[in-house]
Structures are given as structure tokens and as C-alpha cells.
PDB file of C-alpha atoms in Angstrom:
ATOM      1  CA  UNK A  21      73.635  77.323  54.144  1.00 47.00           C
ATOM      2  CA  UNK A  22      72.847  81.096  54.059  1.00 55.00           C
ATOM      3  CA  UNK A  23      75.563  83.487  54.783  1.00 69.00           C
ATOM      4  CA  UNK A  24      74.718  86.032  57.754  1.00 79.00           C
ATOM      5  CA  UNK A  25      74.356  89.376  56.299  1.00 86.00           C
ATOM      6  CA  UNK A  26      76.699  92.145  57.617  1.00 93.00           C
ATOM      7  CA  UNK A  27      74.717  94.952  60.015  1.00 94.00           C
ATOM      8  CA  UNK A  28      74.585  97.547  57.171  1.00 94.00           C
ATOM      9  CA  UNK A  29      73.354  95.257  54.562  1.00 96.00           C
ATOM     10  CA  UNK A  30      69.949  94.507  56.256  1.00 97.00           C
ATOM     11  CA  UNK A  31      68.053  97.620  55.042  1.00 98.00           C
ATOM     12  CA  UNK A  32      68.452  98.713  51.334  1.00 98.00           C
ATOM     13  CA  UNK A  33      67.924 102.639  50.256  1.00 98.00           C
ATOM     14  CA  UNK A  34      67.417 104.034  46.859  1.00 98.00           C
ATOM     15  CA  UNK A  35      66.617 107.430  46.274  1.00 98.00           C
ATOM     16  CA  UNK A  36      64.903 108.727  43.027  1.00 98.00           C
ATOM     17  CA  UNK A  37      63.192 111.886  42.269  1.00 97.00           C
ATOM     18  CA  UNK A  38      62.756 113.286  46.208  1.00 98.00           C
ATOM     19  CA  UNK A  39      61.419 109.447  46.997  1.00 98.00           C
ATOM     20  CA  UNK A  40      63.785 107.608  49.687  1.00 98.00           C
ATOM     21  CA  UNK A  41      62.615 104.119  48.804  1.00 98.00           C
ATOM     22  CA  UNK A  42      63.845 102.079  52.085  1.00 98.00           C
ATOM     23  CA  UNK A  43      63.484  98.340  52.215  1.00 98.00           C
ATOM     24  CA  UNK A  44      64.030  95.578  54.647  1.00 98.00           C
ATOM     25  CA  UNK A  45      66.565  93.539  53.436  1.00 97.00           C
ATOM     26  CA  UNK A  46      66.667  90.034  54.848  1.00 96.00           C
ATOM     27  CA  UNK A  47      64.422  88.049  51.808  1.00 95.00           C
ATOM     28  CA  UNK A  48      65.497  85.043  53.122  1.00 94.00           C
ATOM     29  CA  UNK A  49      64.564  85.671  56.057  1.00 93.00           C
ATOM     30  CA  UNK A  50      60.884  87.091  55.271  1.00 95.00           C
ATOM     31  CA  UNK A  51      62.654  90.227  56.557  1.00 96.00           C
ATOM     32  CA  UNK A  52      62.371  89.479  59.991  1.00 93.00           C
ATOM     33  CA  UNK A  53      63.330  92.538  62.313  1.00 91.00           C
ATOM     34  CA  UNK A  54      66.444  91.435  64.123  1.00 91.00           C
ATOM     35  CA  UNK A  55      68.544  93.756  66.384  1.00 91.00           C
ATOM     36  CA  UNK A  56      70.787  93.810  63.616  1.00 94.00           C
ATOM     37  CA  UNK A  57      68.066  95.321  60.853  1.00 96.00           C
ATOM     38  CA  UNK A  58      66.917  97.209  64.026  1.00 95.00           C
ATOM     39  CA  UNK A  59      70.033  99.319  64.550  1.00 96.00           C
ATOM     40  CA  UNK A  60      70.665  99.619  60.840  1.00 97.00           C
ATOM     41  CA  UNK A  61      66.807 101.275  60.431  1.00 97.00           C
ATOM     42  CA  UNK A  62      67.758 103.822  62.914  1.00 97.00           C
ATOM     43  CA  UNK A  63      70.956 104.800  61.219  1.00 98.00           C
ATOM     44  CA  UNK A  64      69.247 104.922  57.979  1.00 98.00           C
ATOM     45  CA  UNK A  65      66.364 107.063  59.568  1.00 98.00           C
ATOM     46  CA  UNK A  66      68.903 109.397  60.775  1.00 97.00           C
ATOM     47  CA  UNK A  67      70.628 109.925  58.156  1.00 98.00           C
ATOM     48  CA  UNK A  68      67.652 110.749  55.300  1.00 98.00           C
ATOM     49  CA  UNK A  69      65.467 112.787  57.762  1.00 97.00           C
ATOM     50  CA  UNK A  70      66.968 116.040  57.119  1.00 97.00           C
ATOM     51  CA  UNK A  71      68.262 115.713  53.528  1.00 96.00           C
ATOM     52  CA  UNK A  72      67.462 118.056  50.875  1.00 96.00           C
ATOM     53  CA  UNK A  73      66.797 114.954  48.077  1.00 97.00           C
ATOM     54  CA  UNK A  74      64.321 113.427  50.163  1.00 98.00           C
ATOM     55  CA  UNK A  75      60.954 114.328  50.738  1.00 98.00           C
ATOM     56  CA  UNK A  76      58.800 111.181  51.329  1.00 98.00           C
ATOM     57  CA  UNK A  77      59.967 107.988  52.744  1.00 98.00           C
ATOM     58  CA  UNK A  78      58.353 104.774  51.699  1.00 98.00           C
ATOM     59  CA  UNK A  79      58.947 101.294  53.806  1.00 98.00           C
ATOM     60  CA  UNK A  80      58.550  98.130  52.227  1.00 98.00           C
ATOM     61  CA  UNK A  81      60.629  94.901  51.741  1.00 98.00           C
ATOM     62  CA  UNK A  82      62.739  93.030  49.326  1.00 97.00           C
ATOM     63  CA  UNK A  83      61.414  89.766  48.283  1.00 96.00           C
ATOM     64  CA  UNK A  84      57.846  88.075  48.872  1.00 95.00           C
ATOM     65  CA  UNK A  85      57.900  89.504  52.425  1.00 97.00           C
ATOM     66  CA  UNK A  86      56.947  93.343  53.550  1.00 97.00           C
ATOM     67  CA  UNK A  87      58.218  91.881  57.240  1.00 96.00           C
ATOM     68  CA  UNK A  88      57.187  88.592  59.356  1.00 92.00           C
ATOM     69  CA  UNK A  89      57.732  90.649  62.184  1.00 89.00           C
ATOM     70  CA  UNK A  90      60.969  89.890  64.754  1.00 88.00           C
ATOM     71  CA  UNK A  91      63.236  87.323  64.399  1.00 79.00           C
ATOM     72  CA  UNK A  92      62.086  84.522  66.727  1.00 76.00           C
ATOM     73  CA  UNK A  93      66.038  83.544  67.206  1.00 82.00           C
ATOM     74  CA  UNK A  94      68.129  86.538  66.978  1.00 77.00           C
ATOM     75  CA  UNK A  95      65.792  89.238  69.047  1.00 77.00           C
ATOM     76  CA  UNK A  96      64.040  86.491  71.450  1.00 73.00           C
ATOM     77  CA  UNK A  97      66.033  83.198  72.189  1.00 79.00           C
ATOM     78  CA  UNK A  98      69.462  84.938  71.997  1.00 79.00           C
ATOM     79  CA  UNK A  99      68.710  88.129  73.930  1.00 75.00           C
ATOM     80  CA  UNK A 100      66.574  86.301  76.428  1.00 82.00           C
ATOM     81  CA  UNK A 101      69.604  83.996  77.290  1.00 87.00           C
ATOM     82  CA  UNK A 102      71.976  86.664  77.800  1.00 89.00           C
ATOM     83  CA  UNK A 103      69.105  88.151  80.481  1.00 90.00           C
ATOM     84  CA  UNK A 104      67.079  90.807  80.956  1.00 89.00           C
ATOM     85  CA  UNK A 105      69.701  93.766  80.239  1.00 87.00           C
ATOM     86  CA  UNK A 106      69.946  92.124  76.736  1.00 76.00           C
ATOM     87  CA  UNK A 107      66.054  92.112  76.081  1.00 80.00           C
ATOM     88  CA  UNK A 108      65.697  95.481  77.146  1.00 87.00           C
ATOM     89  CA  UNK A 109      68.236  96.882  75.151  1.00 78.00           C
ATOM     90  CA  UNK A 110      66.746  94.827  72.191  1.00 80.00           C
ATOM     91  CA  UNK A 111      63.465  96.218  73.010  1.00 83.00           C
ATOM     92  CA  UNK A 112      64.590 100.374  72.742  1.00 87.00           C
ATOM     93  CA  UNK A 113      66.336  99.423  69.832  1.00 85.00           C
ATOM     94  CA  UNK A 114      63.409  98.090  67.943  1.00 86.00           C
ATOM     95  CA  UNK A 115      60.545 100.232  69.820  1.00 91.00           C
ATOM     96  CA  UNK A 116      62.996 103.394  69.191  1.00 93.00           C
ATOM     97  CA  UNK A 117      62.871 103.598  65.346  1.00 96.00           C
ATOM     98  CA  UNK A 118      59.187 102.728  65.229  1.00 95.00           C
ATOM     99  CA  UNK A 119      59.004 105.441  67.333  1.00 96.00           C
ATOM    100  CA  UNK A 120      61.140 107.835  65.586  1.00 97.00           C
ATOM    101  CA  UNK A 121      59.558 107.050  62.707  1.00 97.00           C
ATOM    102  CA  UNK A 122      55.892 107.724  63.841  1.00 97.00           C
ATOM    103  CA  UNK A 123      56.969 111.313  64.292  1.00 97.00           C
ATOM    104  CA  UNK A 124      59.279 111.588  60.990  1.00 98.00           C
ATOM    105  CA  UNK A 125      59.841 115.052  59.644  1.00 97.00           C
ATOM    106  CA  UNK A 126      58.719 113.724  56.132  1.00 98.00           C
ATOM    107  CA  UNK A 127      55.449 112.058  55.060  1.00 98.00           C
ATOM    108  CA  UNK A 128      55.982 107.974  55.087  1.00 98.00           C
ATOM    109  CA  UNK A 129      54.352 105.275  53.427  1.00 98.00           C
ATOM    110  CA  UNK A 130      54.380 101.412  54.238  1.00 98.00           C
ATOM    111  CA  UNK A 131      54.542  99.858  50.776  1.00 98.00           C
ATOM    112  CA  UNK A 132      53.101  96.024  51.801  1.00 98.00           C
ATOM    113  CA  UNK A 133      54.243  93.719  49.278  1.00 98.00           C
ATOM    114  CA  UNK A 134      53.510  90.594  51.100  1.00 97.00           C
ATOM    115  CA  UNK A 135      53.786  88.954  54.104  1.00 97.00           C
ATOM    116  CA  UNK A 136      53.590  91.784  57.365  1.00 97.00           C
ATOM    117  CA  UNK A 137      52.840  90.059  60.734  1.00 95.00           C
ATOM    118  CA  UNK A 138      53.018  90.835  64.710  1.00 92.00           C
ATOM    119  CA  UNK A 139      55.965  92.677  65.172  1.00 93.00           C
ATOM    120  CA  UNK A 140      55.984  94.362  61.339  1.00 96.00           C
ATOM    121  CA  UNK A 141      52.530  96.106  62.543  1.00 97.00           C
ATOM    122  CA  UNK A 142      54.856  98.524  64.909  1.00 96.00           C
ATOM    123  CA  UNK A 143      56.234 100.390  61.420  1.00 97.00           C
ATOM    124  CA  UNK A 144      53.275  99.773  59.994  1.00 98.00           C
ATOM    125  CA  UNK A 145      51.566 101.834  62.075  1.00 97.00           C
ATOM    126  CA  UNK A 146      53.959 104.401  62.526  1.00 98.00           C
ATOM    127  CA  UNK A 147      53.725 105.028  58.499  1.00 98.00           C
ATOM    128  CA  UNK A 148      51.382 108.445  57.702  1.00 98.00           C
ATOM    129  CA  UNK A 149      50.003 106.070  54.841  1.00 98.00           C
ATOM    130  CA  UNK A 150      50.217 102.134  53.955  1.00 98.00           C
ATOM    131  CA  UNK A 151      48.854 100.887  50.033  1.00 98.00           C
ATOM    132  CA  UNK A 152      49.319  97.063  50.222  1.00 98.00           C
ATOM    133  CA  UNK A 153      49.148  94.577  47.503  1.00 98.00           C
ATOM    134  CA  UNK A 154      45.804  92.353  47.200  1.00 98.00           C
ATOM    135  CA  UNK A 155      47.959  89.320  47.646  1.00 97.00           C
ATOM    136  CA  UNK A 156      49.866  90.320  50.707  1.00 98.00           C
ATOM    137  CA  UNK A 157      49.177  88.946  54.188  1.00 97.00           C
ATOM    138  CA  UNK A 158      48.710  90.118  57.651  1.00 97.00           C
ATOM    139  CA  UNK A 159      48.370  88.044  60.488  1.00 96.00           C
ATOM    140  CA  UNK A 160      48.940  88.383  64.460  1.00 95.00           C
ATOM    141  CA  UNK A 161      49.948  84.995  65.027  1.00 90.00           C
ATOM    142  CA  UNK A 162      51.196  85.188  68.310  1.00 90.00           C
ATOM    143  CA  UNK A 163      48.837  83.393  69.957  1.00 91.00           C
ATOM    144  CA  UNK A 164      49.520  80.254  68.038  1.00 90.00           C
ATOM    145  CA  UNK A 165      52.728  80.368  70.094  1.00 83.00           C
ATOM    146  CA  UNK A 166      51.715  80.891  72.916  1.00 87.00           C
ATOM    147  CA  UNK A 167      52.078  84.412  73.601  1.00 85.00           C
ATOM    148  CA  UNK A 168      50.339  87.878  73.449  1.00 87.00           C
ATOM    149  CA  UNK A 169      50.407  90.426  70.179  1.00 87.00           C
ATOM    150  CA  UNK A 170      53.390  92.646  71.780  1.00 79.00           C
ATOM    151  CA  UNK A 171      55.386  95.193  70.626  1.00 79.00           C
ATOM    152  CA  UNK A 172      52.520  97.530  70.566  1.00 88.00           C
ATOM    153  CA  UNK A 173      50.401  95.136  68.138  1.00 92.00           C
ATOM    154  CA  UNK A 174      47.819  95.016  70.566  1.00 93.00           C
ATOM    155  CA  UNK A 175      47.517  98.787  70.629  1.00 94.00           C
ATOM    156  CA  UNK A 176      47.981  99.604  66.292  1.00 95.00           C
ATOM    157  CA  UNK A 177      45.142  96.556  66.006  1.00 95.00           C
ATOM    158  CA  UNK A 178      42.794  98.143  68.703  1.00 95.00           C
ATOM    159  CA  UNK A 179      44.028 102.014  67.152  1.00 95.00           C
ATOM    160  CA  UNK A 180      43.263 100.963  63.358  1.00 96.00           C
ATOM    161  CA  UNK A 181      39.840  98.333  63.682  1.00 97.00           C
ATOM    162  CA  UNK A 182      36.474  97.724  65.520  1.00 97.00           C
ATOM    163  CA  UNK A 183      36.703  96.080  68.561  1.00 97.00           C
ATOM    164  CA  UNK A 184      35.361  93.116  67.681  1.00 98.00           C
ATOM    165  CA  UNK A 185      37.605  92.806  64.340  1.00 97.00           C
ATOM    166  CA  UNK A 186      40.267  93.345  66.378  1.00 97.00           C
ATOM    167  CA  UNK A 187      39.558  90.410  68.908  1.00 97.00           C
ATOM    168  CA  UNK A 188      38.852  88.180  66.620  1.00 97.00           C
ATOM    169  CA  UNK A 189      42.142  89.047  64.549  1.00 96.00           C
ATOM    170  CA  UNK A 190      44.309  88.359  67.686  1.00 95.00           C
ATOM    171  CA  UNK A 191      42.418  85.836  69.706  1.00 96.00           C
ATOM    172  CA  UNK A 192      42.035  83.306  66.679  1.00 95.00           C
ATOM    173  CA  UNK A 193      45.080  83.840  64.866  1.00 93.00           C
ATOM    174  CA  UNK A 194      44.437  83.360  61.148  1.00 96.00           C
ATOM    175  CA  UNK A 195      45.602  86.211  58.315  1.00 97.00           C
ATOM    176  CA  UNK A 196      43.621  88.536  56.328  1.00 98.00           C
ATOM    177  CA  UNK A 197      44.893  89.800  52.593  1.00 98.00           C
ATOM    178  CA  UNK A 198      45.264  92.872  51.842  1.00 98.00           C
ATOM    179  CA  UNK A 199      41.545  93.546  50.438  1.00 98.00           C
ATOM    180  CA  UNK A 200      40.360  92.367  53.876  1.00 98.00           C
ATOM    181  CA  UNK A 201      43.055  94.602  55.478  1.00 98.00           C
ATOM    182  CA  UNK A 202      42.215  97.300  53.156  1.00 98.00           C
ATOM    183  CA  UNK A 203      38.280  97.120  54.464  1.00 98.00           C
ATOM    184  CA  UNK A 204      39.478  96.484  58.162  1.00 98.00           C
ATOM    185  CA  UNK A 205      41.489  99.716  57.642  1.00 97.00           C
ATOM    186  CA  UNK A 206      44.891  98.602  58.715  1.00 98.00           C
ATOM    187  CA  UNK A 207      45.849 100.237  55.060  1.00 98.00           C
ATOM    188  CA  UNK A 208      44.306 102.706  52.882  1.00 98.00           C
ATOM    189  CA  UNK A 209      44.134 100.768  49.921  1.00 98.00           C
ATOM    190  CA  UNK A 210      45.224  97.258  48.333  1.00 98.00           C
ATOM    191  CA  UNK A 211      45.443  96.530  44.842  1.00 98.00           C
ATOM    192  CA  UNK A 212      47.423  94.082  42.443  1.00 98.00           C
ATOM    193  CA  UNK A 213      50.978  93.367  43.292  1.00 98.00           C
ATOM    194  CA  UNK A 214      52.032  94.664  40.146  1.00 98.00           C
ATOM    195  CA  UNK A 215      50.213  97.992  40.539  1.00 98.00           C
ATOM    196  CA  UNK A 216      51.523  98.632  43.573  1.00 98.00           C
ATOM    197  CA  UNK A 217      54.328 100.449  43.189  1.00 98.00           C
ATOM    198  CA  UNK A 218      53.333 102.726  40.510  1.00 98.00           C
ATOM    199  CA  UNK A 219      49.951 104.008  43.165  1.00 98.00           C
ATOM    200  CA  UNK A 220      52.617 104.637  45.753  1.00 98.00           C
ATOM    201  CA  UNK A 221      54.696 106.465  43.409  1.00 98.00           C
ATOM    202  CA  UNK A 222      51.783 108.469  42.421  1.00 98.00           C
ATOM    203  CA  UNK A 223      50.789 109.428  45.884  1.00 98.00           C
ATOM    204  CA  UNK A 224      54.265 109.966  46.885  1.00 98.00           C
ATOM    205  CA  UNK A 225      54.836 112.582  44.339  1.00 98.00           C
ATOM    206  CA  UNK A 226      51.501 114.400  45.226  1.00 97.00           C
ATOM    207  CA  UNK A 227      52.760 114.454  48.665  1.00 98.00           C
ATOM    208  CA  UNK A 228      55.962 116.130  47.248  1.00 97.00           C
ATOM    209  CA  UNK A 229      54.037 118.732  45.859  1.00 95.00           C
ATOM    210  CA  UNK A 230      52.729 120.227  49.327  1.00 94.00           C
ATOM    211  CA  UNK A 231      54.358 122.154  51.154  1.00 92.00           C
ATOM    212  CA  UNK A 232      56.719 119.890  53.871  1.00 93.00           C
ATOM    213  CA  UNK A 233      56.117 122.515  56.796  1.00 93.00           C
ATOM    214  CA  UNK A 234      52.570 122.394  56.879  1.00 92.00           C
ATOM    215  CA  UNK A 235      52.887 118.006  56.134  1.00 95.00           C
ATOM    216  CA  UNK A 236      54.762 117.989  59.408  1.00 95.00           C
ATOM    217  CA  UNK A 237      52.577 119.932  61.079  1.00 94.00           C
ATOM    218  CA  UNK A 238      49.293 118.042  59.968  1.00 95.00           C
ATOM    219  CA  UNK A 239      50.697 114.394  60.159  1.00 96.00           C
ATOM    220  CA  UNK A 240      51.400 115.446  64.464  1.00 96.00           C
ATOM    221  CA  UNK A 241      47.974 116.651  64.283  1.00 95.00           C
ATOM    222  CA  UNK A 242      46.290 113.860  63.419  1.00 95.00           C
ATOM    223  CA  UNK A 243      48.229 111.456  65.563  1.00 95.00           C
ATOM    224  CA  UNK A 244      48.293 114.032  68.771  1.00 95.00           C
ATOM    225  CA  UNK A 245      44.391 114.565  68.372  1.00 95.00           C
ATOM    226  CA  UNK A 246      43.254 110.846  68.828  1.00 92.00           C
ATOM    227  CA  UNK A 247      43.835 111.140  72.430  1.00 91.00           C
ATOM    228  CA  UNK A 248      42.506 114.350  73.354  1.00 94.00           C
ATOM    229  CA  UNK A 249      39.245 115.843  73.930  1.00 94.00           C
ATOM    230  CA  UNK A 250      37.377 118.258  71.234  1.00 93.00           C
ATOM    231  CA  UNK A 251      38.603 121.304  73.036  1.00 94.00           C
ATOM    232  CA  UNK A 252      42.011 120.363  74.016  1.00 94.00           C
ATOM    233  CA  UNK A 253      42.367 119.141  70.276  1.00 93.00           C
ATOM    234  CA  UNK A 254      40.991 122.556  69.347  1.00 91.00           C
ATOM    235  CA  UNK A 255      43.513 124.869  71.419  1.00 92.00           C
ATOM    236  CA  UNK A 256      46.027 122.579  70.638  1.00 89.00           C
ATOM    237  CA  UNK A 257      45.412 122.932  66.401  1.00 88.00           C
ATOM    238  CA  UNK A 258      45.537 126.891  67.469  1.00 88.00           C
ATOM    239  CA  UNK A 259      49.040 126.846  68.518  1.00 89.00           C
ATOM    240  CA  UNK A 260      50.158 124.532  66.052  1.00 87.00           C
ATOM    241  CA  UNK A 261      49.207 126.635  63.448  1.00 84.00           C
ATOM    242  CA  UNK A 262      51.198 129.449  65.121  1.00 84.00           C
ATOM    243  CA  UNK A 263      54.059 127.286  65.435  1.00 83.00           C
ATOM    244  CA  UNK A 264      53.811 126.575  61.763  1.00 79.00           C
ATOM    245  CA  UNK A 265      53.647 129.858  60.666  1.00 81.00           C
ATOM    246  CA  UNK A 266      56.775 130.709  62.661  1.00 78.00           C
ATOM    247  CA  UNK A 267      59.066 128.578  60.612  1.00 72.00           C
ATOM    248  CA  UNK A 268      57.323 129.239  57.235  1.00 71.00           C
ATOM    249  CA  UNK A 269      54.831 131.973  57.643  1.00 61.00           C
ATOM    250  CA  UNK A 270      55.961 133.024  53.704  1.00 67.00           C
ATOM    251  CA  UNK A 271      55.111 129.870  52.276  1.00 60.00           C
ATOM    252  CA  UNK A 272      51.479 130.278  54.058  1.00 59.00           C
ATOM    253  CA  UNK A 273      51.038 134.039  52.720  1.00 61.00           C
ATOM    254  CA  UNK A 274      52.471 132.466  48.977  1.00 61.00           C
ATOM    255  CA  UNK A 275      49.674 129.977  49.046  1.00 59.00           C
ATOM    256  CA  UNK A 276      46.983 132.765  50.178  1.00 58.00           C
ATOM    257  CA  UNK A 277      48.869 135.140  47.627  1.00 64.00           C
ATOM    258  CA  UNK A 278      48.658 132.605  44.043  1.00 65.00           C
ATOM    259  CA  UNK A 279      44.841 131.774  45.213  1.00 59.00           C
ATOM    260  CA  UNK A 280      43.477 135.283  46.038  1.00 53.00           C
ATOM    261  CA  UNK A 281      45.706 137.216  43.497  1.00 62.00           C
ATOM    262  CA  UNK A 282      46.683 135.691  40.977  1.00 53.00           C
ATOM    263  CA  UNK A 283      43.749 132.826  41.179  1.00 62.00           C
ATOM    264  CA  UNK A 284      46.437 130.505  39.405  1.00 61.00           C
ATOM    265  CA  UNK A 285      44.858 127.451  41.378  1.00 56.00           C
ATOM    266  CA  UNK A 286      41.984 126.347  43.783  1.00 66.00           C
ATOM    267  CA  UNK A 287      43.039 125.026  47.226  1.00 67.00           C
ATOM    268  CA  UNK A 288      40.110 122.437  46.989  1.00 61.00           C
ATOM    269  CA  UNK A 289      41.194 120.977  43.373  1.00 61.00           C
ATOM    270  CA  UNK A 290      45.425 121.269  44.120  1.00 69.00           C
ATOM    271  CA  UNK A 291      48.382 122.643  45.953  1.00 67.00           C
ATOM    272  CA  UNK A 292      49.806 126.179  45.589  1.00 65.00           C
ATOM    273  CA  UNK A 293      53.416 125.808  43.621  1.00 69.00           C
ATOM    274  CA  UNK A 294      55.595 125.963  46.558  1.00 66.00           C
ATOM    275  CA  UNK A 295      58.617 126.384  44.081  1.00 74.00           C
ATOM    276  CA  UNK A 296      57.598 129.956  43.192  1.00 72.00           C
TER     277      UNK A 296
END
């Protein structure tokens, strides 16, 4: 018989070198997102967005699983017997972090080490980046119970593939790996299990080497411009910019400043050092 984990035990952090490495914590579970883990993301969201240690985030999970998405028992059959009040409240508990995390003041990456299906593609999506390992497995296999991809799978499917990958991926049910997921482009790239971690490490400290005002400012762009047209996209990039430049118009000038004057590095090979 497995003992219930206590609330704050269902996420795990570690932080090394500026890297906040955050993992779903219910292995036994195939770190299914209950309200439990759903509350304790948001607290742990809070409380490493604004730190001075921490400059990327990466999501993944402990165990064989990255997340099997929610927990069939604890966020559907128990809330949906206490009524509607409870699977509301469920819902902005679970939609609220992936939320909060899809416009994180750091850079993110979903680390996939294996299993990630219908509700896990909510974070997935809401990560700037996902690597996932060759082996892992994605699946929206909601419709082998008899219901539709929610939680905004439906939309991060229809967002990240072709149409017609993406109706075949929810209509039929069956999983990809991550090379298949990899070419679909629900990730950016898959490789062996045991690679895995060292590419994301990689990436996460290039990502540390940028400057963080101008990463915040870039990973809104991209997700803001999807939706609009070319010139709203363009006046909107304007005042971003400006915007930028308000809270770290020095950092912008030192950049201009080591390429122009100095020519101590070449914006198309590298990043400025933001440390001088």
C-alpha cells in the first residue's frame, strides 16, 4: 500500500548554478497532476520567480514519467462528487499555474523524460522550450475514455502541429516517442535518455548568459504575436522594445557599447557579457 504524500512533497526543487531544476514528484503515480501537486506548483512558482539564484526554470519529473497528465481519481471522481464548485476550483488551480507559467519572468524548459499525456501537454506548452528523451511518450488518450483532449490539449496540439497530425493524434488515440514528437514539433529536440539532461543543461546555461530583460521581453513576443496580424504584431514589437529599454536601457547601450567599441564579440556568433 503506498503512503499518500503530504501537499509539499509532490513537487521537488533543486537549484544549482542559476538552474531551478523543478520536478513532479508523484513516481508512483506517473506524476499525475492532482489538486494537491497543483497547489504545490503554484507555491513553488511563486516563490523562485523573482529570486536572484535562479535564472532558468526547467520542468520535468521524477521517475519513468515526465507527467500522465491529471489524476483520474483525485482531480475528476472526487471533485466531481463534491459538485460543480469543487471542479471549478480544481480547474483554476490547475489552469492557473499553467498559466502563470506560460508568462514566467524566466526562460523555462520542459525536460520530457518519459511518459507526458493529455493533461501534462498544458505545462508543456506553457514551457519557452521542451528537449525530450527518444524513449519518452506522448499520447492524448482521452478519447479511449470516452472524452475530449481538455484542459487546453486540444488548443497546444492544434498550436504546435498540422492539422491533420493533430486530428489524427487526438481522434485515434495512440502515442508518438519523442523522435516522432520531435518531427511533429511538440518539442524542439529528442535524443537518448541519458543525454538528456546534459543538452538541457547546456541550453540552460546559454540562456543564462543573455540578458533576462530582453528574454522576458522576447519569450511575450513570440507568444503575443501568434494571434495578431503583421501590423498589429509590428506596432506592438515597437512598444515592447520601448518598454524594455525602460527597465534596462543600460544593459541595451552595454551590448551596443562591447560590439561597436570595443568589438569584444559579434551579436550573430554570442551574447554581450552582461556581467560587465
Amino acid at each position: 500500500m503506498t503512503t499518500e504524500r503530504l501537499e509539499e512533497d509532490t513537487v521537488a526543487v533543486t537549484i544549482e548554478d542559476g538552474i531551478a531544476w523543478v520536478s513532479f514528484n508523484r513516481p508512483e503515480k506517473r506524476n499525475c497532476m492532482s489538486p494537491k501537486l497543483n497547489r504545490q506548483m503554484m507555491r513553488v512558482l511563486d516563490d523562485l520567480e523573482f529570486r536572484d539564484d535562479v535564472g532558468v526554470l526547467v520542468l520535468t519529473g521524477e521517475g519513468t514519467a515526465w507527467s500522465a497528465g491529471m489524476d483520474l481519481k483525485e482531480y475528476f471522481r472526487e471533485n466531481e462528487a463534491k459538485g460543480l464548485g469543487a471542479v471549478r476550483n480544481a480547474q483554476r488551480e490547475s489552469y492557473g499555474w499553467w498559466r502563470r507559467l506560460r508568462w514566467y519572468q524566466k526562460p523555462t524548459i520542459a525536460m520530457v523524460n518519459g511518459w507526458c499525456f493529455g493533461g501534462g501537454y498544458g505545462p508543456l506548452f506553457a514551457c519557452d522550450l521542451a528537449f525530450a528523451a527518444e524513449e519518452a511518450q506522448f499520447g492524448l488518450s482521452e478519447i479511449n475514455w470516452g472524452i475530449l483532449p481538455g484542459g487546453g490539449a486540444s488548443k497546444v496540439i492544434a498550436e504546435l502541429v498540422s492539422f491533420r497530425r493533430a486530428m489524427y493524434h487526438a481522434m485515434m488515440g495512440e502515442n508518438i516517442d519523442g523522435k516522432t514528437a520531435a518531427e511533429w514539433g511538440l518539442v524542439n529536440e529528442a535524443l537518448p535518455l541519458s543525454n538528456l539532461k546534459a543538452r538541457v543543461t547546456e541550453v540552460a546555461k546559454v540562456l543564462l548568459g543573455k540578458n533576462p530583460v530582453a528574454l522576458k521581453a522576447t519569450k511575450d513576443a513570440i507568444r503575443r504575436v501568434r494571434e495578431m496580424t503583421y501590423d498589429n504584431a509590428e506596432d506592438f514589437l515597437v512598444r515592447a522594445q520601448e518598454a524594455a529599454n525602460s527597465f534596462d536601457n543600460e544593459g541595451r547601450k552595454e551590448g551596443i557599447r562591447q560590439f561597436i567599441d570595443e568589438k569584444s564579440y559579434k551579436p550573430g556568433l554570442g551574447a554581450y557579457d552582461k556581467n560587465r
